[in-house]
Tab-separated table of C-alpha atoms in Angstrom:
chain	number	residue	atom	x	y	z
A	1	MET	CA	-30.516	-42.925	3.147
A	2	SER	CA	-28.012	-44.820	0.983
A	3	TYR	CA	-25.004	-43.271	-0.694
A	4	TYR	CA	-22.011	-44.471	-2.634
A	5	VAL	CA	-18.378	-44.015	-1.516
A	6	TYR	CA	-16.074	-43.554	-4.436
A	7	TRP	CA	-12.339	-43.984	-4.311
A	8	PHE	CA	-9.973	-41.853	-6.384
A	9	PRO	CA	-6.585	-43.379	-6.829
A	10	ASP	CA	-4.107	-40.677	-8.080
A	11	ASN	CA	-1.533	-41.418	-10.782
A	12	THR	CA	1.134	-42.333	-8.179
A	13	VAL	CA	-1.146	-45.074	-6.825
A	14	LEU	CA	-1.809	-46.316	-10.351
A	15	ILE	CA	1.877	-46.409	-11.160
A	16	ASN	CA	2.767	-48.235	-7.977
A	17	PHE	CA	0.331	-51.053	-8.954
A	18	ALA	CA	1.388	-50.819	-12.720
A	19	CYS	CA	5.110	-51.149	-11.932
A	20	VAL	CA	4.560	-54.522	-10.209
A	21	SER	CA	2.215	-55.511	-12.811
A	22	ARG	CA	-0.712	-55.801	-10.316
A	23	LEU	CA	-3.287	-53.256	-11.600
A	24	ASP	CA	-5.633	-56.303	-11.479
A	25	LEU	CA	-5.255	-56.330	-7.642
A	26	LEU	CA	-6.138	-52.621	-7.414
A	27	GLU	CA	-9.248	-53.304	-9.710
A	28	GLU	CA	-10.167	-56.012	-7.298
A	29	ILE	CA	-9.802	-53.888	-4.188
A	30	LEU	CA	-12.009	-51.176	-5.594
A	31	ARG	CA	-14.785	-53.484	-6.638
A	32	GLY	CA	-16.339	-50.930	-9.078
A	33	ARG	CA	-15.986	-48.066	-6.599
A	34	GLY	CA	-12.996	-46.574	-8.267
A	35	ARG	CA	-13.206	-43.278	-10.127
A	36	TRP	CA	-10.852	-40.967	-11.877
A	37	THR	CA	-10.819	-37.412	-13.166
A	38	ASP	CA	-9.730	-36.169	-16.657
A	39	ALA	CA	-6.435	-34.829	-15.103
A	40	ILE	CA	-5.646	-38.189	-13.477
A	41	ALA	CA	-6.568	-39.964	-16.710
A	42	ASP	CA	-4.348	-37.558	-18.622
A	43	GLU	CA	-1.370	-38.198	-16.234
A	44	ALA	CA	-1.899	-41.906	-16.505
A	45	ASN	CA	-1.906	-41.685	-20.289
A	46	GLN	CA	1.412	-39.815	-20.025
A	47	SER	CA	2.852	-42.437	-17.696
A	48	ALA	CA	1.725	-45.266	-19.963
A	49	ARG	CA	4.836	-44.433	-22.017
A	50	PHE	CA	6.795	-46.002	-19.159
A	51	TYR	CA	4.187	-48.344	-17.757
A	52	PRO	CA	2.083	-49.648	-20.850
A	53	ALA	CA	-0.399	-51.328	-18.663
A	54	LEU	CA	-1.806	-48.036	-17.534
A	55	ALA	CA	-3.257	-47.640	-21.011
A	56	ASN	CA	-5.594	-50.696	-20.362
A	57	ILE	CA	-7.362	-48.717	-17.561
A	58	ALA	CA	-9.084	-46.413	-20.003
A	59	ARG	CA	-9.556	-49.287	-22.580
A	60	ASP	CA	-11.318	-51.418	-19.945
A	61	ALA	CA	-12.948	-48.582	-18.184
A	62	TRP	CA	-12.739	-50.033	-14.726
A	63	LEU	CA	-12.416	-46.501	-13.289
A	64	GLY	CA	-15.361	-45.281	-15.441
A	65	ASP	CA	-15.314	-42.387	-17.751
A	66	PRO	CA	-12.965	-39.596	-16.504
A	67	ILE	CA	-14.913	-37.103	-14.451
A	68	GLU	CA	-14.677	-33.509	-15.925
A	69	VAL	CA	-15.162	-30.521	-13.778
A	70	THR	CA	-16.745	-27.622	-15.874
A	71	ASP	CA	-18.357	-25.282	-13.295
A	72	PRO	CA	-16.059	-22.116	-13.287
A	73	ASN	CA	-16.472	-21.749	-9.482
A	74	GLU	CA	-15.295	-25.273	-8.981
A	75	ILE	CA	-12.505	-24.793	-11.367
A	76	MET	CA	-11.428	-21.653	-9.487
A	77	ILE	CA	-11.538	-23.727	-6.124
A	78	ILE	CA	-9.532	-26.523	-7.694
A	79	GLU	CA	-6.913	-24.109	-8.868
A	80	ARG	CA	-6.693	-22.511	-5.300
A	81	ILE	CA	-6.348	-25.916	-3.686
A	82	ARG	CA	-3.787	-27.068	-6.238
A	83	ARG	CA	-1.574	-24.135	-5.248
A	84	ALA	CA	-2.393	-23.663	-1.599
A	85	ALA	CA	-2.585	-27.271	-0.494
A	86	PHE	CA	-0.310	-28.979	-2.979
A	87	GLY	CA	2.265	-26.283	-3.652
A	88	GLY	CA	1.432	-26.022	-7.396
A	89	THR	CA	2.649	-22.818	-9.098
A	90	ARG	CA	0.703	-20.540	-11.601
A	91	ASP	CA	3.014	-21.088	-14.381
A	92	LYS	CA	2.550	-24.889	-14.218
A	93	PRO	CA	-1.168	-25.273	-14.141
A	94	ARG	CA	-1.199	-29.125	-14.738
A	95	LYS	CA	1.127	-29.896	-11.875
A	96	HIS	CA	-0.831	-31.535	-9.023
A	97	LEU	CA	-4.106	-30.771	-10.860
A	98	GLY	CA	-5.193	-34.451	-10.425
A	99	GLU	CA	-4.610	-34.380	-6.819
A	100	ALA	CA	-6.453	-31.024	-6.388
A	101	GLN	CA	-9.370	-32.242	-8.345
A	102	THR	CA	-9.748	-35.353	-6.045
A	103	CYS	CA	-9.073	-33.451	-2.750
A	104	PRO	CA	-12.238	-33.605	-0.542
B	1	MET	CA	-22.931	-13.959	-26.135
B	2	PRO	CA	-19.414	-15.330	-25.405
B	3	GLY	CA	-18.404	-15.540	-21.743
B	4	GLU	CA	-15.248	-13.967	-20.410
B	5	THR	CA	-13.296	-17.091	-20.509
B	6	THR	CA	-14.138	-17.547	-24.227
B	7	LYS	CA	-13.199	-14.028	-24.987
B	8	ARG	CA	-9.954	-14.371	-23.314
B	9	ILE	CA	-9.055	-17.681	-25.083
B	10	GLN	CA	-10.060	-15.862	-28.294
B	11	GLN	CA	-7.634	-13.060	-27.533
B	12	LEU	CA	-4.824	-15.779	-26.983
B	13	ILE	CA	-5.659	-17.358	-30.277
B	14	THR	CA	-5.447	-14.018	-32.046
B	15	GLU	CA	-2.211	-13.041	-30.428
B	16	SER	CA	-0.679	-16.453	-31.275
B	17	THR	CA	-1.305	-15.984	-34.992
B	18	HIS	CA	-2.570	-19.549	-35.211
B	19	THR	CA	-5.913	-20.806	-36.404
B	20	GLN	CA	-8.239	-22.107	-33.753
B	21	THR	CA	-7.570	-25.662	-34.904
B	22	GLU	CA	-3.810	-25.161	-34.717
B	23	PHE	CA	-4.226	-23.594	-31.294
B	24	ALA	CA	-6.315	-26.580	-30.025
B	25	ALA	CA	-3.650	-28.962	-31.352
B	26	GLN	CA	-0.863	-26.996	-29.748
B	27	ALA	CA	-2.677	-27.302	-26.351
B	28	GLY	CA	-3.308	-31.019	-26.939
B	29	LEU	CA	-7.067	-30.609	-27.122
B	30	ASP	CA	-9.497	-32.275	-29.438
B	31	ALA	CA	-10.329	-29.757	-32.268
B	32	SER	CA	-14.063	-30.695	-32.341
B	33	LYS	CA	-14.406	-30.336	-28.543
B	34	PHE	CA	-12.490	-27.195	-28.598
B	35	SER	CA	-14.712	-25.620	-31.349
B	36	LYS	CA	-17.834	-26.604	-29.337
B	37	SER	CA	-16.609	-24.984	-26.207
B	38	MET	CA	-15.614	-21.801	-28.286
B	39	SER	CA	-19.127	-21.674	-29.481
B	40	GLY	CA	-20.752	-22.192	-26.236
B	41	VAL	CA	-22.120	-25.705	-26.858
B	42	ARG	CA	-19.691	-27.356	-24.473
B	43	ARG	CA	-18.148	-25.917	-21.322
B	44	PHE	CA	-14.337	-25.936	-20.954
B	45	THR	CA	-13.151	-28.314	-18.351
B	46	SER	CA	-10.552	-27.653	-15.534
B	47	LEU	CA	-7.956	-29.726	-17.536
B	48	ASP	CA	-8.768	-27.817	-20.862
B	49	LEU	CA	-8.118	-24.475	-19.121
B	50	ALA	CA	-4.905	-25.763	-17.564
B	51	ARG	CA	-3.615	-26.801	-20.999
B	52	ILE	CA	-4.718	-23.602	-22.616
B	53	ALA	CA	-3.112	-21.549	-19.878
B	54	GLU	CA	0.207	-23.454	-20.342
B	55	VAL	CA	0.133	-22.887	-24.101
B	56	GLY	CA	-0.909	-19.234	-23.869
B	57	GLY	CA	1.522	-18.364	-21.145
B	58	VAL	CA	-1.301	-17.146	-18.805
B	59	THR	CA	-2.807	-18.371	-15.612
B	60	VAL	CA	-5.937	-20.339	-14.992
B	61	ASP	CA	-7.259	-17.551	-12.939
B	62	TRP	CA	-6.849	-14.982	-15.715
B	63	LEU	CA	-8.836	-17.360	-18.053
B	64	LEU	CA	-11.615	-17.463	-15.533
B	65	GLY	CA	-11.599	-13.662	-15.459
B	66	ILE	CA	-9.918	-13.224	-12.058
B	67	ASP	CA	-7.567	-10.380	-12.503
B	68	ARG	CA	-4.749	-10.060	-10.184
B	69	PRO	CA	-2.344	-7.152	-10.694
B	70	ALA	CA	0.253	-8.079	-13.114
B	71	PRO	CA	3.032	-5.545	-12.363
B	72	ALA	CA	5.634	-7.833	-13.751
B	73	LEU	CA	4.314	-7.395	-17.118
B	74	ALA	CA	4.506	-3.572	-16.724
B	75	ALA	CA	8.054	-3.899	-15.623
B	76	ARG	CA	8.919	-5.918	-18.515
B	77	ALA	CA	7.194	-3.480	-20.878
B	78	ARG	CA	9.527	-0.736	-19.828
B	79	ASP	CA	12.498	-2.912	-19.989
B	80	ALA	CA	13.266	-2.965	-16.299
B	81	ALA	CA	16.613	-4.283	-14.874
B	82	THR	CA	16.661	-8.021	-14.287
B	83	SER	CA	16.947	-7.462	-10.571
B	84	GLU	CA	13.702	-5.485	-10.611
B	85	GLN	CA	11.857	-8.256	-12.400
B	86	GLU	CA	13.266	-10.659	-9.886
B	87	ALA	CA	12.068	-8.566	-6.992
B	88	ILE	CA	8.558	-8.258	-8.404
B	89	ALA	CA	8.373	-11.890	-9.253
B	90	GLU	CA	9.351	-12.717	-5.696
B	91	ALA	CA	6.785	-10.233	-4.326
B	92	GLU	CA	4.120	-11.802	-6.453
B	93	ARG	CA	5.046	-15.246	-5.407
B	94	LEU	CA	4.705	-14.389	-1.740
B	95	ALA	CA	1.558	-12.311	-2.204
B	96	GLN	CA	0.088	-15.266	-4.023
B	97	LEU	CA	1.059	-17.665	-1.248
B	98	TRP	CA	-0.598	-15.410	1.253
B	99	SER	CA	-3.704	-15.101	-0.906
B	100	ASP	CA	-3.945	-18.861	-1.178
B	101	LEU	CA	-3.246	-19.400	2.568
B	102	ALA	CA	-6.054	-16.882	3.366
B	103	PHE	CA	-8.359	-19.016	1.102
B	104	LEU	CA	-7.587	-21.921	3.490
B	105	GLY	CA	-8.314	-19.543	6.516
B	106	HIS	CA	-4.648	-18.702	7.490
B	107	LYS	CA	-4.392	-14.857	6.990
B	108	GLN	CA	-1.442	-12.493	7.559
B	109	PRO	CA	-1.792	-11.074	11.020
B	110	GLN	CA	-3.278	-7.520	10.769
B	111	VAL	CA	-1.894	-4.783	12.965
B	112	ALA	CA	-4.112	-1.739	13.795
B	113	MET	CA	-2.189	1.523	14.209
B	114	ASP	CA	-3.733	4.898	15.096
B	115	PRO	CA	-4.980	6.627	11.898
B	116	VAL	CA	-2.840	9.490	10.532
B	117	VAL	CA	-4.385	12.379	8.666
B	118	GLN	CA	-2.268	13.071	5.513
B	119	ARG	CA	-2.143	16.823	5.116
B	120	GLY	CA	0.517	19.509	4.803
B	121	ARG	CA	3.874	19.166	3.363
B	122	PHE	CA	5.122	15.786	2.426
B	123	VAL	CA	7.985	15.938	4.753
B	124	ASP	CA	5.719	16.676	7.709
B	125	GLN	CA	3.402	13.906	6.647
B	126	GLY	CA	6.243	11.392	6.882
B	127	ARG	CA	7.470	12.794	10.214
B	128	ARG	CA	3.933	12.541	11.661
B	129	LEU	CA	3.469	9.077	10.424
B	130	ALA	CA	6.814	8.071	12.044
B	131	GLU	CA	5.739	9.593	15.319
B	132	VAL	CA	2.580	7.479	15.330
B	133	ALA	CA	4.562	4.433	14.301
B	134	LEU	CA	6.975	5.097	17.203
B	135	ARG	CA	4.100	5.570	19.641
B	136	HIS	CA	2.611	2.283	18.418
B	137	ALA	CA	6.116	0.646	18.994
B	138	GLN	CA	6.324	2.127	22.514
B	139	LYS	CA	3.003	0.571	23.483
B	140	LEU	CA	4.572	-2.706	22.683
B	141	ASP	CA	7.685	-1.886	24.715
B	142	SER	CA	9.850	-1.509	21.585
B	143	GLU	CA	12.382	1.150	20.659
B	144	PRO	CA	13.093	0.619	16.937
B	145	TRP	CA	16.017	3.034	16.812
B	146	LYS	CA	18.048	0.666	19.088
B	147	ALA	CA	17.457	-2.362	16.997
B	148	ARG	CA	20.135	-3.459	14.657
B	149	ASP	CA	17.879	-5.823	12.715
B	150	LEU	CA	14.806	-4.145	11.717
B	151	ALA	CA	13.287	-7.041	9.775
B	152	PRO	CA	11.781	-9.012	12.626
B	153	LEU	CA	10.714	-5.814	14.370
B	154	VAL	CA	8.792	-4.603	11.395
B	155	GLU	CA	7.210	-8.061	11.054
B	156	ASP	CA	6.224	-8.335	14.796
B	157	LEU	CA	5.151	-4.622	15.334
B	158	PHE	CA	3.548	-3.787	11.991
B	159	GLY	CA	2.519	-7.214	10.528
B	160	ILE	CA	4.444	-6.631	7.374
B	161	ASP	CA	6.604	-9.364	5.815
B	162	VAL	CA	10.253	-8.651	5.155
B	163	ARG	CA	12.009	-10.717	2.639
B	164	ILE	CA	15.718	-9.921	2.065
B	165	MET	CA	17.146	-11.476	-1.065
B	166	ARG	CA	20.447	-11.354	-3.059
B	167	PHE	CA	20.241	-9.824	-6.566
B	168	ALA	CA	22.824	-10.506	-9.230
B	169	PHE	CA	22.995	-6.763	-10.096
B	170	GLY	CA	21.846	-5.298	-6.856
B	171	TYR	CA	18.502	-3.819	-5.871
B	172	GLU	CA	17.322	-1.443	-3.059
B	173	GLY	CA	13.830	-2.609	-2.358
B	174	LEU	CA	10.060	-2.532	-3.094
B	175	SER	CA	6.802	-2.621	-1.223
B	176	TRP	CA	3.654	-4.503	-2.049
B	177	GLY	CA	0.280	-4.199	-0.390
B	178	ASP	CA	-3.029	-5.830	-1.425
B	179	ASP	CA	-6.190	-7.034	0.129
B	180	THR	CA	-4.502	-10.092	1.776
B	181	CYS	CA	-0.926	-8.868	2.603
B	182	LYS	CA	1.749	-6.394	2.978
B	183	ILE	CA	5.193	-7.215	1.931
B	184	MET	CA	8.630	-5.615	1.437
B	185	ILE	CA	11.434	-7.108	-0.651
B	186	VAL	CA	14.883	-5.628	0.154
B	187	GLY	CA	18.317	-6.508	-1.226
B	188	THR	CA	21.258	-7.889	0.740
B	189	SER	CA	23.894	-5.268	1.163
B	190	GLU	CA	27.475	-4.670	2.062
B	191	VAL	CA	26.361	-1.307	3.574
B	192	PRO	CA	24.270	-2.430	6.488
B	193	ALA	CA	23.047	1.173	7.601
B	194	ARG	CA	21.844	1.729	3.972
B	195	GLN	CA	19.855	-1.595	4.054
B	196	ARG	CA	18.393	-0.503	7.480
B	197	PHE	CA	17.292	2.764	5.988
B	198	THR	CA	15.745	0.962	2.994
B	199	ILE	CA	13.746	-1.132	5.395
B	200	ALA	CA	12.448	1.876	7.219
B	201	HIS	CA	11.828	3.707	3.944
B	202	GLU	CA	9.723	0.764	2.630
B	203	LEU	CA	7.938	0.669	5.934
B	204	GLY	CA	7.037	4.251	5.262
B	205	HIS	CA	5.574	3.527	1.952
B	206	LEU	CA	3.440	0.739	3.268
B	207	LEU	CA	2.142	2.597	6.231
B	208	ALA	CA	1.247	5.563	4.095
B	209	GLU	CA	-0.302	3.128	1.598
B	210	ASP	CA	1.591	4.668	-1.272
B	211	ASP	CA	0.442	3.182	-4.555
B	212	GLN	CA	-2.314	0.545	-4.194
B	213	GLU	CA	-0.274	-2.484	-5.151
B	214	LEU	CA	3.383	-2.003	-5.800
B	215	HIS	CA	6.008	0.576	-5.066
B	216	LEU	CA	9.513	0.282	-6.718
B	217	ASP	CA	12.571	1.696	-5.213
B	218	PRO	CA	15.406	0.520	-7.351
B	219	ASN	CA	17.806	3.144	-5.984
B	220	LEU	CA	17.041	5.495	-3.092
B	221	SER	CA	19.949	7.702	-3.933
B	222	ASP	CA	18.672	8.515	-7.459
B	223	ALA	CA	18.227	12.392	-7.608
B	224	GLU	CA	15.017	12.240	-9.838
B	225	HIS	CA	13.375	9.322	-7.697
B	226	ARG	CA	13.983	11.348	-4.521
B	227	LYS	CA	11.936	14.335	-5.780
B	228	ALA	CA	8.735	12.367	-5.976
B	229	PRO	CA	6.165	13.296	-3.139
B	230	SER	CA	5.814	9.790	-1.926
B	231	GLU	CA	9.612	9.432	-1.713
B	232	ILE	CA	10.003	12.685	0.274
B	233	ARG	CA	7.395	11.357	2.645
B	234	ALA	CA	8.982	7.936	2.918
B	235	ASN	CA	12.448	9.418	3.466
B	236	ALA	CA	11.135	11.787	6.157
B	237	PHE	CA	9.413	8.795	7.737
B	238	ALA	CA	12.600	6.810	7.764
B	239	THR	CA	14.589	9.649	9.181
B	240	GLU	CA	12.304	10.209	12.106
B	241	PHE	CA	11.790	6.518	12.729
B	242	LEU	CA	15.495	5.703	12.886
B	243	LEU	CA	16.611	9.018	14.359
B	244	PRO	CA	13.806	10.306	16.372
B	245	GLN	CA	14.421	13.978	17.327
B	246	ASP	CA	13.471	13.545	20.971
B	247	VAL	CA	16.171	10.882	21.364
B	248	LEU	CA	18.808	12.968	19.599
B	249	ARG	CA	17.830	16.088	21.633
B	250	GLU	CA	18.223	14.130	24.802
B	251	LYS	CA	21.608	12.933	23.672
B	252	ALA	CA	22.719	16.448	22.727
B	253	ARG	CA	21.663	17.728	25.995
B	254	THR	CA	23.678	15.242	28.083
B	255	MET	CA	26.852	14.990	26.098
B	256	PRO	CA	29.361	17.341	24.371
B	257	TRP	CA	29.955	16.484	20.796
B	258	SER	CA	33.368	15.040	20.004
B	259	ASP	CA	34.615	12.533	17.380
B	260	GLN	CA	34.345	10.026	20.174
B	261	SER	CA	30.799	10.771	21.279
B	262	PHE	CA	29.639	11.246	17.788
B	263	ALA	CA	31.012	7.838	16.815
B	264	GLU	CA	29.429	6.178	19.733
B	265	VAL	CA	25.951	7.583	18.970
B	266	ALA	CA	26.232	6.500	15.277
B	267	CYS	CA	27.045	2.948	16.650
B	268	ASP	CA	24.284	3.040	19.284
B	269	LEU	CA	21.756	3.939	16.813
B	270	TRP	CA	23.027	1.710	13.938
B	271	VAL	CA	23.130	4.617	11.336
B	272	SER	CA	25.929	5.870	8.937
B	273	PRO	CA	27.800	8.838	10.252
B	274	VAL	CA	26.997	10.925	7.354
B	275	ASN	CA	23.185	10.556	7.930
B	276	LEU	CA	23.578	11.126	11.569
B	277	ALA	CA	25.690	14.315	10.867
B	278	TRP	CA	22.975	15.743	8.579
B	279	ARG	CA	20.238	14.883	10.938
B	280	LEU	CA	21.943	16.548	13.866
B	281	PHE	CA	22.623	19.594	11.732
B	282	ASN	CA	19.108	19.851	10.432
B	283	LEU	CA	17.818	19.668	13.971
B	284	LYS	CA	20.333	22.414	14.787
B	285	LEU	CA	22.067	20.225	17.465
B	286	ILE	CA	25.526	20.647	15.879
B	287	SER	CA	27.198	23.481	13.946
B	288	ASN	CA	27.895	23.611	10.291
B	289	GLU	CA	31.556	22.928	11.075
B	290	GLN	CA	30.807	19.984	13.176
B	291	CYS	CA	28.499	18.612	10.544
B	292	THR	CA	31.323	19.009	7.846
B	293	ARG	CA	33.831	17.295	10.125
B	294	PHE	CA	31.481	14.373	11.266
B	295	ARG	CA	30.367	13.747	7.612
B	296	GLY	CA	33.912	12.784	6.720
B	297	MET	CA	33.778	9.869	9.185
B	298	ARG	CA	33.290	6.417	7.699
B	299	ALA	CA	31.128	3.736	9.295
B	300	ILE	CA	34.301	1.781	9.975
B	301	ASP	CA	36.085	4.865	11.574
B	302	ALA	CA	33.090	5.293	13.873
B	303	ALA	CA	33.172	1.612	14.811
B	304	MET	CA	36.996	1.856	15.495
B	305	LEU	CA	36.652	5.122	17.599
B	306	ALA	CA	33.692	3.595	19.634
B	307	GLY	CA	35.622	0.282	20.129
B	308	ARG	CA	32.801	-1.699	18.274
B	309	MET	CA	34.726	-3.414	15.620
B	310	ASP	CA	33.371	-6.916	16.397
B	311	THR	CA	29.742	-5.753	16.194
B	312	HIS	CA	30.573	-3.804	13.047
B	313	TRP	CA	31.719	-6.892	11.228
B	314	GLN	CA	28.921	-9.002	12.491
B	315	TRP	CA	26.521	-6.346	11.236
B	316	ILE	CA	28.065	-6.302	7.823
B	317	ALA	CA	27.981	-10.121	7.685
B	318	ALA	CA	24.350	-10.178	8.741
B	319	ALA	CA	23.271	-7.569	6.118
B	320	GLY	CA	24.647	-9.593	3.357
B	321	GLN	CA	22.411	-12.617	4.250
B	322	PRO	CA	19.244	-13.403	2.606
B	323	ARG	CA	16.130	-13.790	4.795
B	324	ILE	CA	12.679	-15.377	4.322
B	325	SER	CA	9.712	-13.739	5.764
B	326	VAL	CA	8.989	-15.423	9.072
B	327	PRO	CA	5.172	-14.856	9.317
B	328	LEU	CA	4.601	-16.580	5.977
B	329	VAL	CA	6.776	-19.555	7.173
B	330	ARG	CA	4.840	-19.612	10.391
B	331	ALA	CA	1.468	-19.487	8.669
B	332	THR	CA	2.521	-22.126	6.043
B	333	PHE	CA	3.719	-24.423	8.739
B	334	LEU	CA	0.606	-24.025	10.723
B	335	ALA	CA	-1.607	-24.825	7.685
B	336	TYR	CA	0.511	-28.031	7.213
B	337	GLN	CA	0.369	-28.840	10.854
B	338	ARG	CA	-3.524	-28.561	10.819
B	339	GLY	CA	-3.787	-30.736	7.875
B	340	ASP	CA	-4.981	-28.039	5.459
B	341	THR	CA	-1.914	-28.469	3.143
B	342	THR	CA	0.635	-30.966	2.130
B	343	LEU	CA	4.278	-30.288	3.041
B	344	ARG	CA	4.960	-28.965	-0.502
B	345	PRO	CA	4.086	-25.306	-0.084
B	346	LEU	CA	6.334	-25.100	2.944
B	347	ALA	CA	9.153	-26.902	1.111
B	348	ASN	CA	8.725	-24.528	-1.882
B	349	LEU	CA	8.848	-21.460	0.422
B	350	LEU	CA	12.045	-22.734	2.096
B	351	GLY	CA	13.548	-23.753	-1.280
B	352	LEU	CA	13.976	-27.272	0.110
B	353	ASP	CA	13.210	-30.657	-1.379
B	354	THR	CA	10.016	-32.178	0.295
B	355	ASP	CA	11.780	-35.398	1.400
B	356	PHE	CA	14.572	-33.545	2.962
B	357	LEU	CA	12.282	-31.314	4.796
B	358	ARG	CA	10.253	-34.287	6.069
B	359	GLN	CA	13.351	-35.889	7.209
B	360	ALA	CA	14.638	-32.695	8.933
B	361	MET	CA	11.332	-32.382	10.819
B	362	ASP	CA	11.450	-36.058	11.702
B	363	GLY	CA	15.021	-35.741	12.966
B	364	ALA	CA	15.687	-38.814	10.929
B	365	ARG	CA	19.029	-37.527	9.580
B	366	GLU	CA	20.285	-36.548	12.983
B	367	GLU	CA	22.723	-39.085	14.371
B	368	SER	CA	23.531	-38.400	18.083
B	369	PRO	CA	27.214	-38.259	18.672
B	370	LEU	CA	26.534	-39.857	21.919
B	371	SER	CA	24.972	-42.911	20.524
B	372	SER	CA	26.851	-46.066	20.911
């Protein structure tokens, strides 16, 4: 049985590479195995105001299309993980959402 | 037919007085995608719901149709005091944390007590409940009436979290019970015997399971509030729990009542002289004249007479300090230790910065004075 292993860099990882202008290195390390979710893409989009190179990830699509979670049960679990594991609060539902979406 | 999430989003749009397109724009969502989701052609994503929740001032759980009690809204609706809102918000925060921890497999420890049949007068119900609670304590080698600090005792013996917090405008206490936890929130106090009575009173509410979710006690001295059956029961519980009649009868049997002996008993049992005087009188252990005389004694007078001034000041200082619920800290740390959570939930609970907490745990900030 063969299967693919995907890597989900969160926004902090993306910023760390962007701030030393080495996103190309991250792309090389991932070798097409990198993916991101809509919340990570959204965070990266916000951060692109400070690190413009982050906008290139979406343009060049080397993390693929942002993965969207649409199943209500899965959304509920993500919300639980966001609060329980990452310390997010109910009144700031986007805080730590990307981390929660990519938590195994 | 629209699903529950769509119905609730429609409710938000209606309440916002914006058009659907304006609402979508406010949430930072693409109008076309939003329209498709509202008509059922496309499903809302996790990020969509987070954005909608932010704009609508609701939670993602609510959008998903998961209804948790929202007592804070009820309190706001009747224009409650700020301190009450603060207390309710804290109860909600801690209850949410227990609920989330339970999701990860870390549940509030449950304590099984003998069942109590609730019948007869409310005052008798409260007394019987206290007797059962005291027997439960006795089995665990504990004598609550001797304990100055009830909070750790309540947590250990009854599995109920006790959070003590400082309110800008003062607040007595509240109790919260749901499927995953039992919690009491109590205000700091410059009158320690009163705070101790409040803790026992809230314990009475929780053991009697008064109100299914939230029970508010902004002021235990309020005449109207005291008339409610659940208050009569909780007060009777607290009285018997803190001043068990068997203990008082034994003391009355072995000592003659004088100012000195009365003051010593008040200090031994960590109660106010006025409460002790009434209790002894109601049990017919002192006369009306003695009750009148002892009632005039202040707590500080009793401490002076009994030679317990140092402990009296220490008690006042302790009652003025906030306290976090220890079982919740324990469970949150365990969840972190087992790799189920990051350090953030524990840092949030303790009100500390995550980096500071990590350094504190690593001991990195500690410079030994013995190092060369």
